[in-house]
Amino acid sequence: MSEKENKSPLLEVRDLHVFYGAIHAIKGISLQVYDNEIVTLIGANGAGKSTTLNTIAGLLKPRQGTIELIGQSLGGLGASRIVPKGLSLCPEGRRIFQQMTVRENLEMGCYTRPNSEIADSIADVFERFPRLKEREKQIAGTLSGGEQQMLAMARALMSKPSILMLDEPSMGLAPILVEQIFGIIAELHEAGTTILLVEQNAQMALHVADRAYVMETGKITLQGPAEELLHNEAVQKAYLGS
Amino acid sequence: MIFLDNLINGLSLGSIYAIIALGYTMVYGIAKMLNFAHGDVIMVGAYVAFCGLQYWGLPPVVAILASMAICTVLGITIEGLAYRPLRQAASLAVLITAIGMSYLLQNVALMIWGANPKSFPPTFINSTTFRLGQLRVSSATVITILANIVIMVSLTLFTAKTKMGKAMRCVSEDRGAAELMGINVNRTISVTFAIGSALAAIAGVLLCSSYPILQPTTGSMPGIKAFTAAVFGGIGSIPGAMLGGVLLGVIEIFGKAYISTELGDAIVFAVLIVVLLVKPTGLLGKPVREKV
Ligand SMILES: Nc1ncnc2c1ncn2[C@@H]1O[C@H](COP(=O)(O)OP(=O)(O)OP(=O)(O)O)[C@@H](O)[C@H]1O
Ligand SMILES: [Mg+2]
């Protein structure tokens, strides 16, 4: 941690406020993600985790606050202009293109990169997700839930982002698949990917992450090394079911 | 012989409907709105081609290209000025704006070209009549049907193979996810309007080549019929627009020939109602998928 304080963060969010009409969904949160870290954002349903990620990705406009990626302000840019800067969101509910093939989905993930990079990126992604390779020509909507989640993650990786944001990648999956998804997250981390992870499954998330933030009704109420939060009494009571 | 004659006329009229229906269906699929002014873009396209031929002395092909260019600019302008500011607005507000835009175009046409019907000059399109035994087929009929086929094949390839075409499919399926891929949604919608409007210009010229009377309301009825065709085939679906348009044209001509001239249009809409009762998404429409 002390070593990290000297480095500037890859992603820095300061005093973010987001509204849906009159609803004040995010009430002034600040967070940092450093190079090569997994940072997790946990919290109950409706705490504002997805809203936070969607705002960072540029799908929502903040009312107040700043978002910086590698020291560069993302203020006011729409999602399509943020992607090429090296930030990728794998959204809640996967949102793969159901009517396109697996390969087309992956190609779309490479939309902002030169066409010459597509083949390389696809080869990389297939190495990490061999199951997708077998299903290259399949219509994405016919994949199983676990395969769809893998496709969504693979698609988000196609642009070779400097930071990957994952919104509830384990949602709705059987325990064995949850294990598998977290295995992939750990592998990506080992390969040097920086990840901001939103999860309902706090147990798994805290095990895989370096640092964590706990959100409640639009605010960050706790933060620290994941290890510490795993043993924090309040966290155990609220999120770890013990 | 009369049957074949009617069939060919139906296919030709249906091809015009299909080309117009494409504009409705693409805009609906991608921008999720009904562009009620689309029929009037046809009328503008026809007037521009008319002026090119009659007043500016342009060769027909150049007049058609000029008409396409002006309609493309018109389509992009309408989208940018009238519809884009309403991107987050309720769909009813967008629909009313589109109806207003339709009246605006008709009234501007009235100011420029007056209320008197103009007679669309003959061109290479309707210059000859082919004879096959007893059957007489005008070149306009042949060219219309061929144009429809060429347009369908090109658009299908465009959406299947090109980067912009794929981006359109993404925006159509999930606008937010498309943005997350780095797709500029506004630009994609502009291109959709551009394509739809250029096709409207072609449809206008083809329409006036077969039915050469041109006035500010010329686009209204074909517009409504083509919209019906788009719904009939499954709105949002490109092959659906083709199928819906062609079927609608054939049904209309057969209805008029064998049942009643006055009831031709009523028959068309009755068939639409039956189809929608049996299959609410239209012939080739995909059922709306619940988002996870
Ligand atoms: N489109 C919207 N319009 C209005 N309010 C919204 C909208 N989306 C989210 N909200 C509200 O904002 C708050 C935060 O929602 P958000 O989806 O960010 O929560 P979350 O922490 O991701 O929850 P979950 O764990 O269930 O995914 C909630 O109170 C929610 O009702
Ligand atoms: Mg959420």
CSV table of C-alpha atoms in Angstrom, one decimal, chain A residues 46-139:
chain,number,residue,atom,x,y,z
A,46,GLY,CA,-29.3,-1.1,-5.1
A,47,ALA,CA,-26.2,0.3,-3.4
A,48,GLY,CA,-25.1,1.9,-6.6
A,49,LYS,CA,-22.4,-0.4,-7.9
A,50,SER,CA,-23.6,-0.7,-11.4
A,51,THR,CA,-24.3,3.0,-11.6
A,52,THR,CA,-20.7,3.7,-10.5
A,53,LEU,CA,-19.3,1.4,-13.3
A,54,ASN,CA,-21.6,2.7,-15.9
A,55,THR,CA,-20.7,6.3,-15.1
A,56,ILE,CA,-17.0,5.5,-15.3
A,57,ALA,CA,-17.6,3.8,-18.6
A,58,GLY,CA,-19.4,6.9,-19.9
A,59,LEU,CA,-22.9,5.5,-20.3
A,60,LEU,CA,-24.1,7.9,-17.6
A,61,LYS,CA,-23.1,11.5,-17.0
A,62,PRO,CA,-22.1,12.5,-13.5
A,63,ARG,CA,-23.6,15.6,-12.0
A,64,GLN,CA,-20.4,16.3,-10.2
A,65,GLY,CA,-17.0,14.9,-9.7
A,66,THR,CA,-14.0,13.9,-11.8
A,67,ILE,CA,-12.9,10.6,-13.4
A,68,GLU,CA,-9.3,10.3,-14.6
A,69,LEU,CA,-7.7,7.5,-16.6
A,70,ILE,CA,-3.9,7.5,-16.6
A,71,GLY,CA,-4.0,11.1,-15.5
A,72,GLN,CA,-6.3,12.1,-18.3
A,73,SER,CA,-9.8,13.4,-17.5
A,74,LEU,CA,-12.7,11.5,-19.0
A,75,GLY,CA,-15.1,14.3,-18.1
A,76,GLY,CA,-18.1,14.4,-20.3
A,77,LEU,CA,-16.9,11.9,-22.9
A,78,GLY,CA,-19.4,9.4,-24.1
A,79,ALA,CA,-18.8,5.6,-23.8
A,80,SER,CA,-17.7,5.2,-27.4
A,81,ARG,CA,-14.9,7.8,-26.9
A,82,ILE,CA,-13.7,6.3,-23.7
A,83,VAL,CA,-13.2,2.7,-25.0
A,84,PRO,CA,-10.2,3.7,-27.2
A,85,LYS,CA,-8.6,5.3,-24.2
A,86,GLY,CA,-8.2,1.8,-22.7
A,87,LEU,CA,-11.2,1.3,-20.5
A,88,SER,CA,-13.5,-1.6,-21.0
A,89,LEU,CA,-16.7,-2.5,-19.2
A,90,CYS,CA,-18.2,-6.0,-19.2
A,91,PRO,CA,-21.7,-4.9,-18.2
A,92,GLU,CA,-24.2,-6.4,-15.8
A,93,GLY,CA,-26.4,-9.0,-17.5
A,94,ARG,CA,-23.7,-9.7,-20.1
A,95,ARG,CA,-25.4,-7.9,-22.9
A,96,ILE,CA,-23.7,-9.9,-25.7
A,97,PHE,CA,-25.2,-9.4,-29.1
A,98,GLN,CA,-27.6,-12.4,-29.1
A,99,GLN,CA,-28.2,-12.5,-32.8
A,100,MET,CA,-24.6,-12.4,-33.8
A,101,THR,CA,-22.2,-15.2,-33.9
A,102,VAL,CA,-19.5,-15.7,-31.2
A,103,ARG,CA,-16.9,-14.5,-33.6
A,104,GLU,CA,-18.8,-11.4,-34.7
A,105,ASN,CA,-19.3,-10.5,-31.0
A,106,LEU,CA,-15.6,-10.7,-30.5
A,107,GLU,CA,-14.9,-8.6,-33.6
A,108,MET,CA,-17.2,-5.9,-32.3
A,109,GLY,CA,-15.1,-5.8,-29.1
A,110,CYS,CA,-12.2,-4.8,-31.4
A,111,TYR,CA,-14.3,-2.1,-33.1
A,112,THR,CA,-12.0,0.8,-32.2
A,113,ARG,CA,-8.8,-1.0,-33.1
A,114,PRO,CA,-7.3,-1.4,-36.6
A,115,ASN,CA,-8.7,-4.4,-38.5
A,116,SER,CA,-5.2,-5.9,-38.6
A,117,GLU,CA,-5.3,-6.5,-34.9
A,118,ILE,CA,-8.5,-8.5,-34.9
A,119,ALA,CA,-6.9,-11.9,-35.8
A,120,ASP,CA,-4.3,-11.5,-33.0
A,121,SER,CA,-6.8,-10.5,-30.4
A,122,ILE,CA,-9.1,-13.3,-31.2
A,123,ALA,CA,-6.3,-15.8,-31.1
A,124,ASP,CA,-5.3,-14.5,-27.6
A,125,VAL,CA,-8.9,-14.6,-26.4
A,126,PHE,CA,-9.4,-18.2,-27.7
A,127,GLU,CA,-6.3,-19.3,-25.9
A,128,ARG,CA,-7.8,-18.1,-22.6
A,129,PHE,CA,-11.4,-19.3,-23.4
A,130,PRO,CA,-10.9,-22.5,-25.5
A,131,ARG,CA,-14.6,-23.2,-25.1
A,132,LEU,CA,-15.4,-20.1,-27.2
A,133,LYS,CA,-13.2,-21.4,-30.0
A,134,GLU,CA,-15.2,-24.5,-30.3
A,135,ARG,CA,-18.3,-22.3,-30.7
A,136,GLU,CA,-16.9,-19.7,-33.0
A,137,LYS,CA,-19.7,-19.8,-35.5
A,138,GLN,CA,-22.6,-20.4,-33.1
A,139,ILE,CA,-25.2,-17.7,-32.6
